[in-house]
Amino acid sequence: MNHSPDEFGIGARLTRKEDKRFLNGQGHYVGNIKLPGMLEVAFVRSPIAHGRILSIEKPPGFESQVFTMDDLKGVLPIKAETQLPGFKSSEQWPLAKGKVRQVGELIAMCVAPTRAQAEDIAQLVLVDFEELPAVVDMVQARVNPSALVHEEWGDNLFLTTEKYGDLSSIKASATIKINKKLRTARQSMAPMEGRGVLCSWNEGLDHLEMYTAAQMPHINRAGLSECLGLPQSNIRVIAPDVGGGFGYKGILLPEEICLSWLTIQLKKPVKWIEDRREQLTANANCREHDYDITVYADQAGKLLAIDCIAHVDSGAYSSYPFSACLEAAQVASILPGPYKMEGFNCTAWSVATNKPPILPYRGVARTDVCFALEVMMDAIAHEAGIEPHEVRLKNLIPKNEMPYNNITGKHFDSGDYAKCLEMAVQAIDLKKWRELQKKHNQTQSELPLIGIGMAVYCEQAAHGTSVYFGWGIPMVPGHEQCHARITPDGGLELRIGAHSHGQGLETTLSQVANEILGINPQNVRLVHGDTALTPYSTGTWGSRCMVMSGGAVAEACEQLLERVKSIASHILNLPVDRLKLESGKWTSEDGQKQISLSEIAHIWYRQPQRLPQDVNPAGLEVTAGYKAKVDTGTFSYASHAVVISIDKKTYQIKILDYVIVEDAGVMINPLIVDGQIIGGLAQGIGTALLEEMNFDEQGQPMASTLADYCLPGATEVPEPKILHIETPSPYTTFGQKGIGEGGAIGPPAAIANAVNDAIKIYGAEVNNLPITPKRIWTAIDQAKNSTHSLKRNNA
């Protein structure tokens, strides 16, 4: 770097700049925006999961305020295409056309001066259906479907993904063979702010302007252009402050298309704000995996091979730009995790059902895969008669083999997985808890059961061109860009195409600028979330921002640095190599001459006669692009260790201790890294213990309010011990790695292993998420009955 690190640069625990406005209620969200003459929209949504629409009757007197797909002339359906062989594309009309395929699917759009009036009109719309059987179980949907979600396909498969290896010799030699059937629940993402859209039409400029809570504004603009037939140059997408995303706001919405069309027709601004019932029942589903998994190992616990059949419930449609196959396709490539093995075989099916589309949620497939893999690692340890962490140490990719290409071709950039796990074992004080467990875990004891669980995972982040092009996905990231401009008073304006929805980019990117230019982060302003003002980007997804946007900001600041140094050298009459940067000022070696960034800016803008003759005419603003040296992604990772207790009467679970050892490479801001980990931990605990979006046999969602769908609160989330190691990525600007999703990946696996560790005295185990008291009771009861039955048969 060009100056000594100070309290503002890389590695500083700088408090978040953006929090002041959020904590003071001064955030600027879609819900806060009002335009003159604005109307509001409510939607008529399907009350059934599967059926043909026979007729839609608009209420008398309100015909001009109700719109169906027949009214949206020229509007095309959403089609999330991919080049993956065998993929079947779904057509999702913005308003249902001919058929509905999920509860909550949009059927009609109603507009009025207020949302309440629009909802009253929606209540009067009559829809006549021919109801069809609902497809609700992913396995049955493939092997014995009650109906076809998309008749033209001939089956209910979006895609079959296979990674094949010949395991015959391994099967013959393995002394340990374990098979389990595991399942994770469908969840509903729950950001504090739901979706929101406000559209207006500028008649004079022939221009659509859309405010939307979105993670990927440029991608939304591309999708709108395709569906509406408008040139992208005639569409401006603005994402103001976004109150949480987690992947939920990373798609093109049917509501966005509908409101865009409506504002063009009415020539008035129109707005829709999602309510929590819409969010829970129709829009925010994620995850739901089923595994039939077999592992092979030797008697010492060395993992030899994995053989897996996996199903992922993809719901009714593939959301734009791509969602239906993202989870299952990843299962087949990331299931080996951070472990070495000789053989791997996996078939993963992306299955269509009459449920909402499955969306990418924080961790995208890794959370479920980690659960499946880590449960099996504990099972190997049990069969081998060794501690669970010991079996992991036997199989983790060693530090001296980094960078490492694993059995599915994943390129691990760096890491010391063994050290990470050993630190977690030490920090949780395993020996102490094992001794206490012996006292508690006796069938005659009234003391609560004690269980210790662990999980290790890796998180591929900041995927580049080669990965997404190889996956056949149309949204292929390239060079990430940043436009940087020094303002006339010496401030710095950064414009990026990614979007912050809680990651603290306004702070961390200003730290990057400080590291290079020495500028105070308070004098750095970040502009993002506006397609008219920012460089193109695929947006915020895949824990990519600090690698990609951070790299782009660094490159732009480096280019500005050279221009600033040239001007400072001329003004101070000193060679460039005799200047040093201290506290934002260029100084001579003896400190007698100095000039600040604000003075240089003043000279450029106000006193150009003082500039050198050969000054760069492009001035104090640049657009720079960045791409990692190797763009297959960074691999952050962590070890989670947890101690739980289970009440023997109520089967309630209590988390007694939680340790996370994380490697995010070089941390730009450790305080923000810890915040990301703690937030992810809360979501992971929800996955492990609480959250489940059930559907009945008719495809009806069984939770429609937060009284029905249980989220973790302060009493469920412990204060974890967070430790760090830093193994820099050799491919990124500062050695940083993506960190945004990691905290949510490990908890379900670690907690599941802890629960099973506690109830193994009964010969019981729970292999379905979430792990509820009822599931624990059922597992113990079944184990007791099985034991009694065995004794009777032996007698």
CSV table of C-alpha atoms in Angstrom, one decimal, residues 378-767:
chain,number,residue,atom,x,y,z
A,378,ASP,CA,-20.6,-37.6,12.5
A,379,ALA,CA,-22.1,-41.0,11.6
A,380,ILE,CA,-18.6,-42.1,10.3
A,381,ALA,CA,-17.1,-41.0,13.6
A,382,HIS,CA,-19.6,-43.0,15.5
A,383,GLU,CA,-19.0,-46.2,13.5
A,384,ALA,CA,-15.2,-45.7,13.7
A,385,GLY,CA,-15.4,-45.1,17.5
A,386,ILE,CA,-13.6,-41.7,17.4
A,387,GLU,CA,-14.5,-38.1,18.3
A,388,PRO,CA,-16.4,-36.3,15.5
A,389,HIS,CA,-13.7,-33.6,15.2
A,390,GLU,CA,-11.0,-36.3,14.8
A,391,VAL,CA,-12.7,-37.8,11.7
A,392,ARG,CA,-12.9,-34.4,10.2
A,393,LEU,CA,-9.2,-33.8,10.8
A,394,LYS,CA,-8.4,-37.0,8.9
A,395,ASN,CA,-10.3,-35.8,5.9
A,396,LEU,CA,-10.0,-32.1,5.6
A,397,ILE,CA,-7.9,-30.6,2.7
A,398,PRO,CA,-4.5,-29.9,4.2
A,399,LYS,CA,-3.0,-26.4,4.2
A,400,ASN,CA,0.1,-27.6,2.4
A,401,GLU,CA,-1.9,-28.7,-0.6
A,402,MET,CA,-3.5,-25.3,-1.2
A,403,PRO,CA,-4.5,-24.1,-3.8
A,404,TYR,CA,-6.4,-27.4,-4.3
A,405,ASN,CA,-8.7,-28.8,-7.0
A,406,ASN,CA,-11.2,-31.1,-5.4
A,407,ILE,CA,-13.0,-34.1,-6.8
A,408,THR,CA,-15.7,-32.0,-8.5
A,409,GLY,CA,-13.2,-29.4,-9.9
A,410,LYS,CA,-13.7,-26.7,-7.2
A,411,HIS,CA,-10.6,-24.6,-6.9
A,412,PHE,CA,-9.8,-23.9,-3.3
A,413,ASP,CA,-7.7,-20.7,-3.2
A,414,SER,CA,-6.2,-20.9,0.3
A,415,GLY,CA,-7.0,-22.0,3.9
A,416,ASP,CA,-6.0,-23.9,7.0
A,417,TYR,CA,-9.0,-26.0,7.7
A,418,ALA,CA,-7.4,-28.2,10.3
A,419,LYS,CA,-6.2,-25.2,12.4
A,420,CYS,CA,-9.7,-23.6,12.1
A,421,LEU,CA,-11.3,-26.8,13.5
A,422,GLU,CA,-8.7,-27.3,16.3
A,423,MET,CA,-9.3,-23.7,17.4
A,424,ALA,CA,-13.1,-24.4,17.6
A,425,VAL,CA,-12.6,-27.6,19.6
A,426,GLN,CA,-10.3,-25.7,22.1
A,427,ALA,CA,-12.6,-22.7,22.4
A,428,ILE,CA,-15.7,-24.9,23.1
A,429,ASP,CA,-13.7,-26.8,25.8
A,430,LEU,CA,-14.8,-30.2,24.5
A,431,LYS,CA,-13.2,-32.1,27.4
A,432,LYS,CA,-15.2,-30.1,30.0
A,433,TRP,CA,-18.5,-30.7,28.2
A,434,ARG,CA,-17.8,-34.4,27.6
A,435,GLU,CA,-17.3,-34.9,31.4
A,436,LEU,CA,-20.5,-33.0,32.2
A,437,GLN,CA,-22.3,-35.0,29.5
A,438,LYS,CA,-21.5,-38.3,31.3
A,439,LYS,CA,-23.3,-37.0,34.4
A,440,HIS,CA,-26.3,-35.7,32.6
A,441,ASN,CA,-26.9,-38.3,29.9
A,442,GLN,CA,-28.1,-41.2,31.9
A,443,THR,CA,-31.6,-42.5,31.4
A,444,GLN,CA,-32.4,-42.4,35.1
A,445,SER,CA,-31.1,-38.9,35.6
A,446,GLU,CA,-33.5,-35.9,35.8
A,447,LEU,CA,-30.8,-33.6,34.5
A,448,PRO,CA,-31.2,-32.3,30.9
A,449,LEU,CA,-29.4,-34.1,28.2
A,450,ILE,CA,-26.2,-32.6,26.9
A,451,GLY,CA,-25.1,-32.7,23.3
A,452,ILE,CA,-22.0,-31.4,21.5
A,453,GLY,CA,-22.1,-30.8,17.7
A,454,MET,CA,-19.7,-29.5,15.1
A,455,ALA,CA,-19.7,-28.6,11.5
A,456,VAL,CA,-17.2,-27.5,8.9
A,457,TYR,CA,-18.1,-25.8,5.7
A,458,CYS,CA,-16.6,-23.8,2.9
A,459,GLU,CA,-18.3,-21.0,1.0
A,460,GLN,CA,-17.4,-20.3,-2.7
A,461,ALA,CA,-17.9,-16.6,-3.2
A,462,ALA,CA,-17.4,-13.9,-5.8
A,463,HIS,CA,-17.8,-16.4,-8.7
A,464,GLY,CA,-16.6,-15.0,-12.0
A,465,THR,CA,-17.1,-15.3,-15.7
A,466,SER,CA,-15.7,-18.8,-16.1
A,467,VAL,CA,-18.0,-20.3,-13.4
A,468,TYR,CA,-21.3,-18.8,-14.6
A,469,PHE,CA,-20.6,-19.2,-18.3
A,470,GLY,CA,-19.8,-22.9,-17.5
A,471,TRP,CA,-23.1,-23.2,-15.7
A,472,GLY,CA,-24.9,-22.0,-18.8
A,473,ILE,CA,-26.5,-19.2,-16.9
A,474,PRO,CA,-27.5,-16.1,-18.9
A,475,MET,CA,-26.4,-13.7,-16.1
A,476,VAL,CA,-22.7,-13.9,-16.5
A,477,PRO,CA,-20.6,-11.5,-14.5
A,478,GLY,CA,-17.5,-9.9,-16.1
A,479,HIS,CA,-15.3,-7.0,-14.9
A,480,GLU,CA,-16.9,-5.2,-12.0
A,481,GLN,CA,-16.6,-1.4,-12.5
A,482,CYS,CA,-16.3,1.6,-10.3
A,483,HIS,CA,-16.5,5.3,-11.3
A,484,ALA,CA,-14.6,7.4,-8.9
A,485,ARG,CA,-14.5,11.2,-8.8
A,486,ILE,CA,-12.7,13.6,-6.5
A,487,THR,CA,-15.1,16.5,-5.8
A,488,PRO,CA,-14.0,20.2,-6.0
A,489,ASP,CA,-13.7,20.3,-2.2
A,490,GLY,CA,-11.5,17.1,-2.0
A,491,GLY,CA,-14.2,14.6,-1.2
A,492,LEU,CA,-14.5,11.3,-3.1
A,493,GLU,CA,-17.6,10.0,-4.9
A,494,LEU,CA,-17.7,6.3,-5.7
A,495,ARG,CA,-20.3,4.8,-8.1
A,496,ILE,CA,-20.8,1.1,-8.2
A,497,GLY,CA,-23.4,-1.2,-9.8
A,498,ALA,CA,-23.7,-3.6,-6.8
A,499,HIS,CA,-26.2,-2.7,-4.0
A,500,SER,CA,-25.9,-2.7,-0.2
A,501,HIS,CA,-28.8,-4.1,1.8
A,502,GLY,CA,-27.1,-4.5,5.1
A,503,GLN,CA,-23.5,-5.4,4.3
A,504,GLY,CA,-22.1,-2.0,5.2
A,505,LEU,CA,-20.6,-1.1,1.8
A,506,GLU,CA,-20.7,2.6,2.5
A,507,THR,CA,-18.2,2.0,5.2
A,508,THR,CA,-16.0,-0.8,3.9
A,509,LEU,CA,-15.6,0.8,0.4
A,510,SER,CA,-14.6,4.0,2.0
A,511,GLN,CA,-11.9,2.1,4.0
A,512,VAL,CA,-10.6,0.8,0.7
A,513,ALA,CA,-10.4,4.4,-0.6
A,514,ASN,CA,-8.6,5.5,2.6
A,515,GLU,CA,-6.1,2.7,2.2
A,516,ILE,CA,-5.0,4.0,-1.1
A,517,LEU,CA,-5.8,7.8,-1.1
A,518,GLY,CA,-5.6,8.5,2.6
A,519,ILE,CA,-9.0,10.1,2.5
A,520,ASN,CA,-11.1,10.2,5.6
A,521,PRO,CA,-14.0,7.8,5.2
A,522,GLN,CA,-16.4,10.5,6.3
A,523,ASN,CA,-15.5,12.4,3.1
A,524,VAL,CA,-16.4,9.4,0.8
A,525,ARG,CA,-19.9,9.1,-0.6
A,526,LEU,CA,-21.2,5.9,-2.2
A,527,VAL,CA,-23.7,6.1,-5.1
A,528,HIS,CA,-25.3,2.8,-6.0
A,529,GLY,CA,-28.7,1.4,-6.9
A,530,ASP,CA,-29.5,3.5,-9.9
A,531,THR,CA,-29.1,2.3,-13.4
A,532,ALA,CA,-28.9,5.8,-14.8
A,533,LEU,CA,-26.0,6.8,-12.5
A,534,THR,CA,-23.9,3.7,-12.0
A,535,PRO,CA,-21.8,1.3,-14.1
A,536,TYR,CA,-23.4,-2.0,-15.2
A,537,SER,CA,-23.2,-4.8,-12.7
A,538,THR,CA,-25.0,-8.1,-12.2
A,539,GLY,CA,-25.5,-6.8,-8.6
A,540,THR,CA,-25.3,-8.2,-5.1
A,541,TRP,CA,-25.3,-11.9,-4.8
A,542,GLY,CA,-23.0,-14.7,-4.0
A,543,SER,CA,-21.0,-12.8,-1.3
A,544,ARG,CA,-19.2,-10.9,-4.1
A,545,CYS,CA,-19.3,-7.3,-3.1
A,546,MET,CA,-16.0,-6.9,-1.1
A,547,VAL,CA,-14.1,-8.9,-3.6
A,548,MET,CA,-15.5,-7.4,-6.8
A,549,SER,CA,-16.7,-3.9,-5.9
A,550,GLY,CA,-13.8,-3.7,-3.4
A,551,GLY,CA,-11.4,-4.6,-6.1
A,552,ALA,CA,-13.0,-2.1,-8.6
A,553,VAL,CA,-12.8,0.7,-6.0
A,554,ALA,CA,-9.2,-0.1,-5.3
A,555,GLU,CA,-8.3,0.0,-9.0
A,556,ALA,CA,-10.1,3.3,-9.5
A,557,CYS,CA,-8.4,4.8,-6.5
A,558,GLU,CA,-5.0,3.6,-7.7
A,559,GLN,CA,-5.6,5.4,-11.0
A,560,LEU,CA,-6.6,8.5,-9.3
A,561,LEU,CA,-3.6,8.2,-7.0
A,562,GLU,CA,-1.2,8.4,-10.0
A,563,ARG,CA,-3.0,11.6,-11.2
A,564,VAL,CA,-3.0,13.2,-7.8
A,565,LYS,CA,0.7,12.4,-7.2
A,566,SER,CA,1.6,14.0,-10.5
A,567,ILE,CA,-0.1,17.2,-9.6
A,568,ALA,CA,1.3,17.2,-6.1
A,569,SER,CA,4.8,16.7,-7.5
A,570,HIS,CA,4.4,19.7,-9.8
A,571,ILE,CA,3.0,22.0,-7.1
A,572,LEU,CA,5.6,21.0,-4.5
A,573,ASN,CA,8.4,21.0,-7.0
A,574,LEU,CA,9.5,17.6,-5.8
A,575,PRO,CA,10.0,14.3,-7.6
A,576,VAL,CA,7.2,11.8,-7.2
A,577,ASP,CA,9.5,9.3,-5.4
A,578,ARG,CA,10.3,11.9,-2.7
A,579,LEU,CA,6.6,12.3,-1.7
A,580,LYS,CA,4.9,10.4,1.0
A,581,LEU,CA,1.2,10.3,1.9
A,582,GLU,CA,0.4,11.0,5.6
A,583,SER,CA,-3.0,11.7,7.0
A,584,GLY,CA,-4.5,12.6,3.6
A,585,LYS,CA,-1.7,15.0,2.7
A,586,TRP,CA,1.2,14.7,0.3
A,587,THR,CA,4.4,15.7,2.1
A,588,SER,CA,8.1,16.0,1.5
A,589,GLU,CA,10.5,13.6,3.3
A,590,ASP,CA,11.4,16.3,5.8
A,591,GLY,CA,7.8,17.4,6.3
A,592,GLN,CA,8.5,21.0,5.3
A,593,LYS,CA,6.3,20.9,2.2
A,594,GLN,CA,2.8,19.5,2.0
A,595,ILE,CA,-0.4,19.7,0.1
A,596,SER,CA,-3.8,18.2,0.8
A,597,LEU,CA,-6.2,16.4,-1.5
A,598,SER,CA,-8.7,19.2,-1.1
A,599,GLU,CA,-6.0,21.7,-2.3
A,600,ILE,CA,-5.2,19.5,-5.3
A,601,ALA,CA,-8.9,19.3,-6.1
A,602,HIS,CA,-9.2,23.1,-5.8
A,603,ILE,CA,-6.3,23.6,-8.2
A,604,TRP,CA,-7.8,21.2,-10.8
A,605,TYR,CA,-11.3,22.7,-10.7
A,606,ARG,CA,-10.6,26.4,-9.9
A,607,GLN,CA,-7.0,27.1,-10.7
A,608,PRO,CA,-6.1,25.1,-13.8
A,609,GLN,CA,-3.4,27.5,-14.7
A,610,ARG,CA,-1.2,26.0,-11.9
A,611,LEU,CA,-1.4,22.5,-13.4
A,612,PRO,CA,1.6,20.9,-15.2
A,613,GLN,CA,1.6,21.1,-19.0
A,614,ASP,CA,1.4,17.3,-19.3
A,615,VAL,CA,-1.4,16.8,-16.9
A,616,ASN,CA,-3.8,14.0,-17.7
A,617,PRO,CA,-6.8,15.8,-19.3
A,618,ALA,CA,-9.2,13.2,-18.0
A,619,GLY,CA,-8.8,14.9,-14.6
A,620,LEU,CA,-9.8,13.7,-11.2
A,621,GLU,CA,-12.4,11.1,-12.3
A,622,VAL,CA,-11.9,7.6,-13.6
A,623,THR,CA,-13.9,4.5,-14.5
A,624,ALA,CA,-12.0,1.4,-13.7
A,625,GLY,CA,-12.8,-2.3,-13.9
A,626,TYR,CA,-11.7,-5.3,-11.8
A,627,LYS,CA,-11.6,-9.0,-12.2
A,628,ALA,CA,-9.8,-11.5,-9.9
A,629,LYS,CA,-6.6,-13.0,-11.2
A,630,VAL,CA,-8.4,-16.4,-11.0
A,631,ASP,CA,-12.1,-15.9,-11.2
A,632,THR,CA,-13.4,-19.3,-10.0
A,633,GLY,CA,-14.2,-17.6,-6.7
A,634,THR,CA,-12.7,-17.3,-3.2
A,635,PHE,CA,-13.3,-20.0,-0.6
A,636,SER,CA,-14.0,-18.7,2.9
A,637,TYR,CA,-14.8,-21.3,5.5
A,638,ALA,CA,-15.5,-21.8,9.2
A,639,SER,CA,-15.9,-24.4,11.9
A,640,HIS,CA,-18.9,-24.2,14.2
A,641,ALA,CA,-19.1,-25.9,17.6
A,642,VAL,CA,-22.2,-25.9,19.7
A,643,VAL,CA,-23.3,-27.3,23.1
A,644,ILE,CA,-27.0,-27.8,23.6
A,645,SER,CA,-29.3,-29.2,26.4
A,646,ILE,CA,-32.6,-31.0,25.9
A,647,ASP,CA,-35.2,-31.1,28.7
A,648,LYS,CA,-36.2,-34.7,29.3
A,649,LYS,CA,-39.8,-33.8,29.9
A,650,THR,CA,-40.5,-31.1,27.3
A,651,TYR,CA,-37.7,-31.9,24.8
A,652,GLN,CA,-37.1,-28.1,24.5
A,653,ILE,CA,-33.6,-27.3,23.2
A,654,LYS,CA,-31.4,-24.7,24.8
A,655,ILE,CA,-28.1,-23.5,23.3
A,656,LEU,CA,-25.5,-23.4,26.1
A,657,ASP,CA,-22.4,-22.4,24.2
A,658,TYR,CA,-21.6,-21.5,20.6
A,659,VAL,CA,-18.2,-21.0,18.9
A,660,ILE,CA,-17.4,-19.9,15.4
A,661,VAL,CA,-13.9,-19.8,13.9
A,662,GLU,CA,-14.0,-18.0,10.6
A,663,ASP,CA,-11.5,-17.4,7.8
A,664,ALA,CA,-12.6,-14.6,5.6
A,665,GLY,CA,-9.1,-14.0,4.3
A,666,VAL,CA,-8.0,-10.4,5.0
A,667,MET,CA,-10.8,-8.7,6.7
A,668,ILE,CA,-11.5,-5.2,5.5
A,669,ASN,CA,-13.6,-4.4,8.6
A,670,PRO,CA,-13.6,-7.1,11.3
A,671,LEU,CA,-16.5,-5.4,13.1
A,672,ILE,CA,-18.7,-5.8,10.0
A,673,VAL,CA,-17.5,-9.3,9.4
A,674,ASP,CA,-18.6,-10.2,12.9
A,675,GLY,CA,-22.0,-8.6,12.3
A,676,GLN,CA,-22.5,-10.6,9.1
A,677,ILE,CA,-21.6,-13.8,11.0
A,678,ILE,CA,-24.0,-13.1,13.9
A,679,GLY,CA,-26.8,-12.2,11.5
A,680,GLY,CA,-26.2,-15.4,9.6
A,681,LEU,CA,-26.1,-17.4,12.9
A,682,ALA,CA,-29.6,-16.1,13.7
A,683,GLN,CA,-30.9,-17.3,10.4
A,684,GLY,CA,-29.1,-20.6,10.7
A,685,ILE,CA,-30.7,-21.2,14.1
A,686,GLY,CA,-34.1,-20.5,12.5
A,687,THR,CA,-33.4,-23.1,9.9
A,688,ALA,CA,-32.2,-25.6,12.5
A,689,LEU,CA,-34.9,-25.3,15.1
A,690,LEU,CA,-37.9,-23.1,14.1
A,691,GLU,CA,-38.7,-22.3,10.5
A,692,GLU,CA,-40.9,-24.5,8.4
A,693,MET,CA,-43.3,-23.6,5.6
A,694,ASN,CA,-45.6,-26.5,5.4
A,695,PHE,CA,-48.2,-27.2,2.6
A,696,ASP,CA,-51.2,-29.4,2.9
A,697,GLU,CA,-52.3,-32.0,0.2
A,698,GLN,CA,-54.0,-29.3,-1.8
A,699,GLY,CA,-50.9,-27.2,-1.9
A,700,GLN,CA,-52.2,-24.6,0.6
A,701,PRO,CA,-49.5,-22.9,2.7
A,702,MET,CA,-50.0,-23.6,6.4
A,703,ALA,CA,-48.5,-20.3,7.6
A,704,SER,CA,-49.8,-16.9,6.6
A,705,THR,CA,-48.7,-14.7,9.4
A,706,LEU,CA,-45.7,-14.4,11.7
A,707,ALA,CA,-47.9,-16.0,14.4
A,708,ASP,CA,-47.9,-19.2,12.3
A,709,TYR,CA,-44.3,-18.9,11.0
A,710,CYS,CA,-41.8,-18.8,13.8
A,711,LEU,CA,-38.7,-16.7,13.4
A,712,PRO,CA,-35.8,-16.7,15.9
A,713,GLY,CA,-35.6,-13.8,18.4
A,714,ALA,CA,-33.2,-12.5,20.9
A,715,THR,CA,-34.0,-15.3,23.4
A,716,GLU,CA,-33.2,-18.0,20.8
A,717,VAL,CA,-29.8,-16.6,19.6
A,718,PRO,CA,-26.9,-16.8,22.0
A,719,GLU,CA,-23.9,-14.5,21.9
A,720,PRO,CA,-21.3,-16.6,20.1
A,721,LYS,CA,-17.6,-16.6,20.6
A,722,ILE,CA,-16.2,-15.6,17.3
A,723,LEU,CA,-12.5,-16.2,16.5
A,724,HIS,CA,-10.7,-15.5,13.2
A,725,ILE,CA,-7.8,-16.7,11.2
A,726,GLU,CA,-6.7,-15.0,8.1
A,727,THR,CA,-5.3,-16.9,5.1
A,728,PRO,CA,-5.3,-14.3,2.3
A,729,SER,CA,-6.7,-15.3,-1.1
A,730,PRO,CA,-3.8,-15.1,-3.6
A,731,TYR,CA,-6.2,-13.9,-6.3
A,732,THR,CA,-7.8,-10.8,-4.8
A,733,THR,CA,-6.7,-7.2,-4.3
A,734,PHE,CA,-6.1,-7.3,-0.6
A,735,GLY,CA,-6.5,-11.1,0.0
A,736,GLN,CA,-10.1,-10.7,1.0
A,737,LYS,CA,-12.8,-13.4,0.5
A,738,GLY,CA,-16.6,-13.2,0.4
A,739,ILE,CA,-18.2,-13.5,3.8
A,740,GLY,CA,-21.8,-12.5,3.4
A,741,GLU,CA,-23.5,-15.9,3.5
A,742,GLY,CA,-21.2,-18.0,5.7
A,743,GLY,CA,-22.8,-17.5,9.1
A,744,ALA,CA,-26.0,-19.1,8.0
A,745,ILE,CA,-24.5,-22.3,6.6
A,746,GLY,CA,-23.0,-24.0,9.6
A,747,PRO,CA,-25.6,-23.8,12.4
A,748,PRO,CA,-28.2,-26.4,11.2
A,749,ALA,CA,-25.5,-29.1,10.8
A,750,ALA,CA,-23.8,-28.3,14.1
A,751,ILE,CA,-27.1,-28.1,16.0
A,752,ALA,CA,-28.4,-31.3,14.4
A,753,ASN,CA,-25.2,-33.1,15.3
A,754,ALA,CA,-25.5,-31.8,18.9
A,755,VAL,CA,-29.1,-33.0,19.2
A,756,ASN,CA,-28.2,-36.4,17.9
A,757,ASP,CA,-25.2,-36.6,20.2
A,758,ALA,CA,-27.6,-35.9,23.1
A,759,ILE,CA,-30.2,-38.5,22.2
A,760,LYS,CA,-27.9,-41.3,21.0
A,761,ILE,CA,-28.3,-42.9,24.5
A,762,TYR,CA,-31.8,-43.9,23.4
A,763,GLY,CA,-30.5,-45.1,20.0
A,764,ALA,CA,-32.5,-42.2,18.5
A,765,GLU,CA,-31.7,-39.6,15.9
A,766,VAL,CA,-33.5,-36.8,14.1
A,767,ASN,CA,-32.7,-36.4,10.4
